[in-house]
Amino acid sequence: INMAIETRPPVGSESNADFRTKEIPPGFNVKEVVIAGDMGPCGGVRMAVNTTFEVLDIVGGREPVYASHAPVHNEPILEDFKKRGLIIEPDLEKIPAGSILILSAHGSTPEAVQAAKDKGILPVDTECQLVAKVKNHGRRIQASTQETVAYFGTPGHPETGAVMGSIDRERTIFIDMKQDIREIEFPSGGIRVLNQTTLSTQGVNDKVKELRWLHPELDISDPIGICDATDSRQRAVIEGIFGNPEESADMLVVVGSSTSHNTEELVKIGEEILGHERSHRVDKAEDIDPSWFTKDIQRVGFTAGASVLDKFSAPVLKWFTDRGAQLKPLMGVEKDLTFKQPSAQIEAVRAYIALKYNSDS
């Protein structure tokens, strides 16, 4: 955790004691903030964010840059994008020919990509490579076998739409994670399980176990799709923050947006362990409600969703240190995955803008 947290007031101002007394809300008794070892932005988010910022910098505000969906599900980042000229427009018909279009990190269908090109739109694809892996795996299964694909996902999520729109829908059974799978009819033979990358690892595994129990006659594969970042962040909360009963957190604070599915899964873990009143999601420090903290809450667990940049987590941590809490970072185990930016498409944007505006951008 490379976050500089300043807890002292400026030189010549009120004393530390007076400063903290003034800022500590009634009943606040938090002594320690336990920081999950694996948290914050994954490789796919970094790639999508860096690519979007680079394209916006190249364009330099001379014209709008469009996006099929929010490039990442994080409101503070999205606000920054919009200030620099990004317009979210899922309807391709409303995007003018000759525009630049950022394709979502959550994926796109082949038809959508081709339609953009046919209209003379310049696409920049920031699709997460793990989402692409799920799509490709589904296509390989359907091209080489007669087995049925069962896809666990969230209705209306752009990743679900991208995957379901990239494989043979007639040979795919979509399963809502909230759905009672006893109501679903499955054909005989093999069932190959794919899933949305941001789902709960335990939740998907439990659904597959239930499916096997209900249909012992079917050959059902292990699920494919939970990304390492999603899994490691969930494990960091379950095993790190709540793993030791003697040092377990009294509350969980998760930084991330309500539109972020992986963030909501982290909040649910806290709710399952501590209850709804002791697991909270915030986008920024200003979202913290001091009334959450009764005197018996002395240790707070802290994590951030995979769509959250470090610069948005730091002010939330500072809110606690400003009020006297100490930080306790836990060790992480996540692999450092670096996803490649679509460099050829970025260079195409650079050449297009330079030609269009007769500049060296």
Tab-separated table of C-alpha atoms in Angstrom:
chain	number	residue	atom	x	y	z
A	1	ILE	CA	0.000	0.000	0.000
A	2	ASN	CA	1.852	3.043	-1.246
A	3	MET	CA	-0.420	5.718	0.144
A	4	ALA	CA	0.915	8.728	2.006
A	5	ILE	CA	-1.525	9.378	4.854
A	6	GLU	CA	-0.950	12.666	6.697
A	7	THR	CA	-2.559	12.650	10.148
A	8	ARG	CA	-1.154	15.878	11.603
A	9	PRO	CA	-2.540	19.406	11.172
A	10	PRO	CA	-0.372	22.061	9.496
A	11	VAL	CA	2.450	23.571	11.560
A	12	GLY	CA	1.211	26.454	13.712
A	13	SER	CA	-2.390	25.232	13.772
A	14	GLU	CA	-4.259	23.580	16.637
A	15	SER	CA	-2.605	20.678	18.414
A	16	ASN	CA	-3.053	17.075	17.316
A	17	ALA	CA	-5.220	16.361	20.340
A	18	ASP	CA	-7.531	19.310	19.670
A	19	PHE	CA	-7.630	18.478	15.959
A	20	ARG	CA	-8.666	14.879	16.520
A	21	THR	CA	-11.109	15.680	19.301
A	22	LYS	CA	-12.846	18.105	16.984
A	23	GLU	CA	-13.030	15.615	14.141
A	24	ILE	CA	-13.946	12.422	16.036
A	25	PRO	CA	-17.693	11.770	15.841
A	26	PRO	CA	-19.583	10.790	19.013
A	27	GLY	CA	-19.191	7.095	19.753
A	28	PHE	CA	-16.234	6.695	17.377
A	29	ASN	CA	-13.830	4.158	18.870
A	30	VAL	CA	-12.012	2.705	15.848
A	31	LYS	CA	-8.436	1.822	16.802
A	32	GLU	CA	-7.338	-0.085	13.702
A	33	VAL	CA	-8.142	-0.356	9.996
A	34	VAL	CA	-7.164	-3.743	8.564
A	35	ILE	CA	-6.408	-3.369	4.844
A	36	ALA	CA	-7.034	-6.383	2.615
A	37	GLY	CA	-3.866	-7.669	0.986
A	38	ASP	CA	-5.429	-7.835	-2.461
A	39	MET	CA	-7.722	-4.977	-3.409
A	40	GLY	CA	-8.190	-2.206	-5.924
A	41	PRO	CA	-7.664	-2.069	-9.674
A	42	CYS	CA	-7.085	-5.255	-11.645
A	43	GLY	CA	-4.995	-5.503	-14.805
A	44	GLY	CA	-8.057	-5.236	-17.035
A	45	VAL	CA	-9.237	-2.038	-15.360
A	46	ARG	CA	-5.798	-0.436	-15.559
A	47	MET	CA	-5.622	-1.266	-19.255
A	48	ALA	CA	-9.107	0.102	-19.980
A	49	VAL	CA	-8.598	3.264	-17.916
A	50	ASN	CA	-5.151	3.990	-19.358
A	51	THR	CA	-6.387	3.385	-22.900
A	52	THR	CA	-9.411	5.668	-22.456
A	53	PHE	CA	-7.330	8.458	-20.950
A	54	GLU	CA	-4.752	8.138	-23.730
A	55	VAL	CA	-7.417	8.372	-26.438
A	56	LEU	CA	-9.020	11.388	-24.729
A	57	ASP	CA	-5.609	13.055	-24.494
A	58	ILE	CA	-4.963	12.452	-28.191
A	59	VAL	CA	-8.313	13.954	-29.155
A	60	GLY	CA	-7.701	16.838	-26.766
A	61	GLY	CA	-11.336	17.918	-26.537
A	62	ARG	CA	-11.558	18.800	-30.234
A	63	GLU	CA	-14.513	16.453	-30.632
A	64	PRO	CA	-16.486	14.026	-28.467
A	65	VAL	CA	-15.219	10.511	-27.870
A	66	TYR	CA	-17.998	7.951	-27.501
A	67	ALA	CA	-18.220	4.791	-25.388
A	68	SER	CA	-20.667	1.921	-25.855
A	69	HIS	CA	-20.927	1.529	-22.076
A	70	ALA	CA	-19.043	2.953	-19.119
A	71	PRO	CA	-15.448	1.789	-19.803
A	72	VAL	CA	-15.283	0.664	-16.166
A	73	HIS	CA	-17.959	0.625	-13.474
A	74	ASN	CA	-16.630	3.352	-11.216
A	75	GLU	CA	-18.430	6.663	-10.849
A	76	PRO	CA	-15.437	8.936	-9.930
A	77	ILE	CA	-13.451	7.631	-12.912
A	78	LEU	CA	-16.455	8.024	-15.180
A	79	GLU	CA	-16.939	11.632	-14.029
A	80	ASP	CA	-13.310	12.327	-14.942
A	81	PHE	CA	-13.793	10.759	-18.377
A	82	LYS	CA	-16.900	12.868	-19.047
A	83	LYS	CA	-15.099	16.087	-18.097
A	84	ARG	CA	-12.508	15.249	-20.755
A	85	GLY	CA	-15.123	14.735	-23.471
A	86	LEU	CA	-16.354	11.146	-23.188
A	87	ILE	CA	-20.024	10.520	-24.029
A	88	ILE	CA	-21.694	7.233	-23.079
A	89	GLU	CA	-23.964	6.150	-25.937
A	90	PRO	CA	-25.032	2.496	-26.180
A	91	ASP	CA	-27.149	3.149	-29.308
A	92	LEU	CA	-24.820	2.918	-32.295
A	93	GLU	CA	-27.376	4.680	-34.491
A	94	LYS	CA	-26.913	7.878	-32.446
A	95	ILE	CA	-23.127	7.964	-32.907
A	96	PRO	CA	-22.082	10.020	-35.952
A	97	ALA	CA	-20.039	8.424	-38.694
A	98	GLY	CA	-16.369	9.280	-38.372
A	99	SER	CA	-16.481	9.225	-34.558
A	100	ILE	CA	-14.119	7.447	-32.198
A	101	LEU	CA	-15.751	4.729	-30.073
A	102	ILE	CA	-14.335	3.124	-26.920
A	103	LEU	CA	-15.616	-0.435	-26.678
A	104	SER	CA	-16.265	-1.485	-23.080
A	105	ALA	CA	-13.870	-3.510	-20.944
A	106	HIS	CA	-16.876	-5.735	-20.256
A	107	GLY	CA	-16.859	-6.883	-23.870
A	108	SER	CA	-18.785	-6.434	-27.119
A	109	THR	CA	-20.415	-8.744	-29.610
A	110	PRO	CA	-18.749	-9.348	-33.010
A	111	GLU	CA	-21.844	-7.859	-34.685
A	112	ALA	CA	-21.518	-4.619	-32.694
A	113	VAL	CA	-17.849	-4.244	-33.610
A	114	GLN	CA	-18.544	-4.895	-37.295
A	115	ALA	CA	-21.536	-2.527	-37.316
A	116	ALA	CA	-19.335	0.257	-35.945
A	117	LYS	CA	-16.726	-0.321	-38.662
A	118	ASP	CA	-19.407	-0.466	-41.372
A	119	LYS	CA	-20.665	2.939	-40.237
A	120	GLY	CA	-17.192	4.456	-40.509
A	121	ILE	CA	-16.676	4.611	-36.751
A	122	LEU	CA	-13.150	4.079	-35.440
A	123	PRO	CA	-13.342	1.492	-32.606
A	124	VAL	CA	-10.869	1.163	-29.741
A	125	ASP	CA	-11.451	-2.157	-28.005
A	126	THR	CA	-10.679	-2.233	-24.259
A	127	GLU	CA	-12.264	-5.652	-23.683
A	128	CYS	CA	-10.780	-7.462	-20.682
A	129	GLN	CA	-8.723	-10.378	-21.925
A	130	LEU	CA	-10.364	-12.673	-19.377
A	131	VAL	CA	-13.802	-11.846	-20.805
A	132	ALA	CA	-12.406	-12.619	-24.261
A	133	LYS	CA	-11.126	-15.936	-22.873
A	134	VAL	CA	-14.631	-16.914	-21.724
A	135	LYS	CA	-16.125	-15.990	-25.108
A	136	ASN	CA	-13.460	-17.937	-26.996
A	137	HIS	CA	-13.869	-20.954	-24.726
A	138	GLY	CA	-17.607	-21.009	-25.370
A	139	ARG	CA	-17.079	-20.810	-29.123
A	140	ARG	CA	-14.522	-23.662	-29.038
A	141	ILE	CA	-16.902	-25.889	-27.070
A	142	GLN	CA	-19.719	-25.299	-29.513
A	143	ALA	CA	-17.485	-25.725	-32.568
A	144	SER	CA	-15.944	-29.036	-31.482
A	145	THR	CA	-18.616	-30.775	-29.361
A	146	GLN	CA	-22.361	-31.270	-29.077
A	147	GLU	CA	-22.297	-30.280	-25.410
A	148	THR	CA	-24.505	-27.578	-23.949
A	149	VAL	CA	-23.038	-24.402	-22.463
A	150	ALA	CA	-24.534	-23.225	-19.166
A	151	TYR	CA	-23.647	-19.591	-18.526
A	152	PHE	CA	-24.086	-18.104	-15.050
A	153	GLY	CA	-24.441	-14.336	-15.153
A	154	THR	CA	-26.325	-11.189	-14.212
A	155	PRO	CA	-29.247	-10.127	-16.440
A	156	GLY	CA	-28.607	-6.781	-18.115
A	157	HIS	CA	-24.893	-6.674	-17.318
A	158	PRO	CA	-22.830	-5.659	-20.384
A	159	GLU	CA	-20.462	-8.606	-19.911
A	160	THR	CA	-23.375	-11.034	-19.954
A	161	GLY	CA	-24.664	-9.435	-23.149
A	162	ALA	CA	-21.227	-9.590	-24.768
A	163	VAL	CA	-20.681	-13.265	-23.975
A	164	MET	CA	-24.207	-14.416	-24.804
A	165	GLY	CA	-24.050	-12.438	-28.042
A	166	SER	CA	-20.755	-14.074	-29.057
A	167	ILE	CA	-21.773	-17.733	-28.807
A	168	ASP	CA	-24.651	-19.818	-30.174
A	169	ARG	CA	-27.626	-18.738	-28.046
A	170	GLU	CA	-29.692	-21.786	-29.040
A	171	ARG	CA	-27.067	-24.084	-27.520
A	172	THR	CA	-26.595	-21.998	-24.384
A	173	ILE	CA	-28.635	-22.001	-21.182
A	174	PHE	CA	-28.456	-18.686	-19.355
A	175	ILE	CA	-28.738	-19.014	-15.574
A	176	ASP	CA	-29.422	-15.995	-13.408
A	177	MET	CA	-27.545	-16.395	-10.115
A	178	LYS	CA	-30.810	-15.564	-8.303
A	179	GLN	CA	-32.729	-18.156	-10.268
A	180	ASP	CA	-33.981	-21.440	-8.817
A	181	ILE	CA	-32.151	-23.956	-11.010
A	182	ARG	CA	-34.738	-26.613	-10.162
A	183	GLU	CA	-36.974	-24.802	-12.652
A	184	ILE	CA	-34.495	-25.248	-15.537
A	185	GLU	CA	-34.657	-28.156	-17.967
A	186	PHE	CA	-31.294	-29.473	-19.160
A	187	PRO	CA	-30.673	-31.706	-22.170
A	188	SER	CA	-28.897	-35.012	-21.690
A	189	GLY	CA	-25.157	-35.221	-22.171
A	190	GLY	CA	-22.386	-32.856	-21.182
A	191	ILE	CA	-22.863	-29.445	-19.625
A	192	ARG	CA	-19.950	-27.026	-19.814
A	193	VAL	CA	-20.170	-24.242	-17.259
A	194	LEU	CA	-19.047	-20.684	-18.020
A	195	ASN	CA	-19.678	-17.651	-15.853
A	196	GLN	CA	-19.469	-13.885	-15.611
A	197	THR	CA	-15.973	-12.973	-14.401
A	198	THR	CA	-17.102	-10.728	-11.537
A	199	LEU	CA	-19.382	-13.174	-9.732
A	200	SER	CA	-18.771	-14.618	-6.273
A	201	THR	CA	-16.436	-17.614	-6.538
A	202	GLN	CA	-18.239	-19.385	-3.718
A	203	GLY	CA	-21.622	-18.505	-5.165
A	204	VAL	CA	-20.825	-20.033	-8.557
A	205	ASN	CA	-19.282	-23.156	-6.998
A	206	ASP	CA	-22.345	-23.621	-4.791
A	207	LYS	CA	-24.629	-23.373	-7.839
A	208	VAL	CA	-22.566	-25.986	-9.693
A	209	LYS	CA	-22.692	-28.331	-6.669
A	210	GLU	CA	-26.467	-27.916	-6.552
A	211	LEU	CA	-26.689	-28.592	-10.272
A	212	ARG	CA	-24.697	-31.837	-9.883
A	213	TRP	CA	-26.859	-32.921	-6.958
A	214	LEU	CA	-30.053	-32.304	-8.922
A	215	HIS	CA	-28.732	-33.946	-12.117
A	216	PRO	CA	-26.278	-36.744	-11.253
A	217	GLU	CA	-26.902	-38.195	-14.720
A	218	LEU	CA	-25.248	-35.193	-16.408
A	219	ASP	CA	-21.532	-34.685	-16.997
A	220	ILE	CA	-21.077	-31.174	-15.571
A	221	SER	CA	-17.718	-29.406	-15.817
A	222	ASP	CA	-16.083	-27.126	-13.266
A	223	PRO	CA	-16.882	-23.448	-13.907
A	224	ILE	CA	-14.624	-21.312	-16.075
A	225	GLY	CA	-14.688	-17.531	-15.824
A	226	ILE	CA	-13.984	-16.206	-12.337
A	227	CYS	CA	-10.971	-13.940	-12.817
A	228	ASP	CA	-7.950	-14.070	-10.500
A	229	ALA	CA	-8.516	-10.481	-9.368
A	230	THR	CA	-12.142	-11.102	-8.390
A	231	ASP	CA	-11.228	-14.315	-6.587
A	232	SER	CA	-8.207	-12.863	-4.777
A	233	ARG	CA	-10.154	-9.844	-3.536
A	234	GLN	CA	-12.896	-12.048	-2.155
A	235	ARG	CA	-10.393	-14.370	-0.477
A	236	ALA	CA	-8.511	-11.397	0.985
A	237	VAL	CA	-11.711	-10.382	2.782
A	238	ILE	CA	-12.869	-13.855	3.828
A	239	GLU	CA	-9.492	-15.263	4.866
A	240	GLY	CA	-7.545	-12.096	5.676
A	241	ILE	CA	-9.962	-9.685	7.308
A	242	PHE	CA	-12.343	-12.269	8.784
A	243	GLY	CA	-10.167	-15.398	8.867
A	244	ASN	CA	-8.976	-15.118	12.472
A	245	PRO	CA	-11.893	-14.965	14.942
A	246	GLU	CA	-9.675	-13.332	17.574
A	247	GLU	CA	-8.703	-10.481	15.241
A	248	SER	CA	-11.775	-10.323	13.026
A	249	ALA	CA	-13.077	-6.915	11.922
A	250	ASP	CA	-16.166	-5.410	13.542
A	251	MET	CA	-17.142	-3.641	10.315
A	252	LEU	CA	-16.287	-3.812	6.611
A	253	VAL	CA	-15.883	-0.725	4.428
A	254	VAL	CA	-15.663	-1.303	0.669
A	255	VAL	CA	-14.640	1.439	-1.754
A	256	GLY	CA	-16.423	1.153	-5.098
A	257	SER	CA	-19.548	2.069	-7.029
A	258	SER	CA	-22.992	0.509	-6.883
A	259	THR	CA	-22.698	-0.248	-10.615
A	260	SER	CA	-19.650	-2.457	-9.968
A	261	HIS	CA	-20.704	-6.083	-9.607
A	262	ASN	CA	-17.429	-7.227	-8.024
A	263	THR	CA	-17.700	-4.398	-5.473
A	264	GLU	CA	-21.211	-5.470	-4.521
A	265	GLU	CA	-19.981	-9.046	-4.070
A	266	LEU	CA	-17.417	-7.798	-1.542
A	267	VAL	CA	-20.131	-5.910	0.337
A	268	LYS	CA	-22.242	-9.092	0.417
A	269	ILE	CA	-19.409	-10.991	2.095
A	270	GLY	CA	-19.407	-8.441	4.907
A	271	GLU	CA	-23.200	-8.597	5.141
A	272	GLU	CA	-23.166	-12.390	5.411
A	273	ILE	CA	-20.612	-12.284	8.233
A	274	LEU	CA	-21.577	-9.109	10.111
A	275	GLY	CA	-25.046	-8.147	8.884
A	276	HIS	CA	-26.280	-5.295	6.688
A	277	GLU	CA	-25.626	-2.566	9.255
A	278	ARG	CA	-21.902	-3.346	9.476
A	279	SER	CA	-20.939	-3.699	5.801
A	280	HIS	CA	-20.833	-0.461	3.829
A	281	ARG	CA	-19.917	0.700	0.339
A	282	VAL	CA	-18.553	4.175	-0.381
A	283	ASP	CA	-17.276	5.914	-3.505
A	284	LYS	CA	-15.384	8.574	-1.556
A	285	ALA	CA	-14.596	9.687	1.990
A	286	GLU	CA	-17.563	12.070	1.993
A	287	ASP	CA	-19.878	9.057	1.763
A	288	ILE	CA	-18.853	7.806	5.212
A	289	ASP	CA	-21.593	8.253	7.804
A	290	PRO	CA	-20.135	8.782	11.311
A	291	SER	CA	-23.308	7.298	12.814
A	292	TRP	CA	-22.174	3.871	11.580
A	293	PHE	CA	-19.532	3.710	14.303
A	294	THR	CA	-20.827	2.670	17.699
A	295	LYS	CA	-18.333	2.313	20.563
A	296	ASP	CA	-18.023	-1.467	20.126
A	297	ILE	CA	-16.579	-1.041	16.618
A	298	GLN	CA	-12.829	-0.940	17.179
A	299	ARG	CA	-11.456	-2.773	14.162
A	300	VAL	CA	-12.602	-1.933	10.604
A	301	GLY	CA	-11.837	-4.119	7.608
A	302	PHE	CA	-11.046	-2.202	4.429
A	303	THR	CA	-11.016	-3.219	0.780
A	304	ALA	CA	-11.727	-1.806	-2.679
A	305	GLY	CA	-13.344	-3.246	-5.783
A	306	ALA	CA	-11.380	-4.139	-8.894
A	307	SER	CA	-12.619	-0.966	-10.640
A	308	VAL	CA	-11.194	1.413	-8.017
A	309	LEU	CA	-7.928	3.273	-8.538
A	310	ASP	CA	-5.616	3.732	-5.548
A	311	LYS	CA	-6.094	7.499	-5.579
A	312	PHE	CA	-9.757	6.999	-4.624
A	313	SER	CA	-8.962	4.571	-1.791
A	314	ALA	CA	-6.350	6.803	-0.145
A	315	PRO	CA	-8.750	9.595	0.979
A	316	VAL	CA	-11.055	7.020	2.603
A	317	LEU	CA	-8.141	5.605	4.588
A	318	LYS	CA	-7.118	9.127	5.534
A	319	TRP	CA	-10.609	9.733	6.951
A	320	PHE	CA	-9.827	7.037	9.534
A	321	THR	CA	-6.236	8.064	10.291
A	322	ASP	CA	-7.351	11.664	10.752
A	323	ARG	CA	-9.491	10.347	13.587
A	324	GLY	CA	-6.724	8.420	15.298
A	325	ALA	CA	-7.024	4.954	13.734
A	326	GLN	CA	-3.882	3.004	12.835
A	327	LEU	CA	-3.492	1.202	9.510
A	328	LYS	CA	-2.644	-2.504	9.363
A	329	PRO	CA	-1.956	-3.647	5.773
A	330	LEU	CA	-2.143	-7.400	5.199
A	331	MET	CA	0.101	-9.278	2.790
A	332	GLY	CA	-1.306	-9.980	-0.649
A	333	VAL	CA	-0.894	-13.036	-2.881
A	334	GLU	CA	-2.330	-11.809	-6.184
A	335	LYS	CA	-0.318	-12.268	-9.340
A	336	ASP	CA	0.627	-9.013	-11.051
A	337	LEU	CA	-1.236	-9.359	-14.339
A	338	THR	CA	-0.474	-6.758	-16.971
A	339	PHE	CA	-2.896	-6.560	-19.886
A	340	LYS	CA	-1.696	-5.107	-23.169
A	341	GLN	CA	-3.313	-1.955	-24.472
A	342	PRO	CA	-4.698	-2.033	-28.041
A	343	SER	CA	-1.670	-0.132	-29.287
A	344	ALA	CA	-2.486	-0.472	-33.002
A	345	GLN	CA	-5.956	1.006	-32.466
A	346	ILE	CA	-4.553	3.832	-30.327
A	347	GLU	CA	-2.064	4.671	-33.067
A	348	ALA	CA	-4.904	4.609	-35.601
A	349	VAL	CA	-6.684	7.232	-33.486
A	350	ARG	CA	-3.495	9.302	-33.323
A	351	ALA	CA	-3.074	9.195	-37.127
A	352	TYR	CA	-6.767	9.935	-37.698
A	353	ILE	CA	-6.751	12.993	-35.422
A	354	ALA	CA	-3.472	14.268	-36.883
A	355	LEU	CA	-4.877	14.020	-40.421
A	356	LYS	CA	-8.281	15.437	-39.514
A	357	TYR	CA	-6.934	18.478	-37.674
A	358	ASN	CA	-3.652	18.819	-39.603
A	359	SER	CA	-1.615	18.439	-36.419
A	360	ASP	CA	1.114	16.232	-34.960
A	361	SER	CA	-1.141	14.811	-32.192
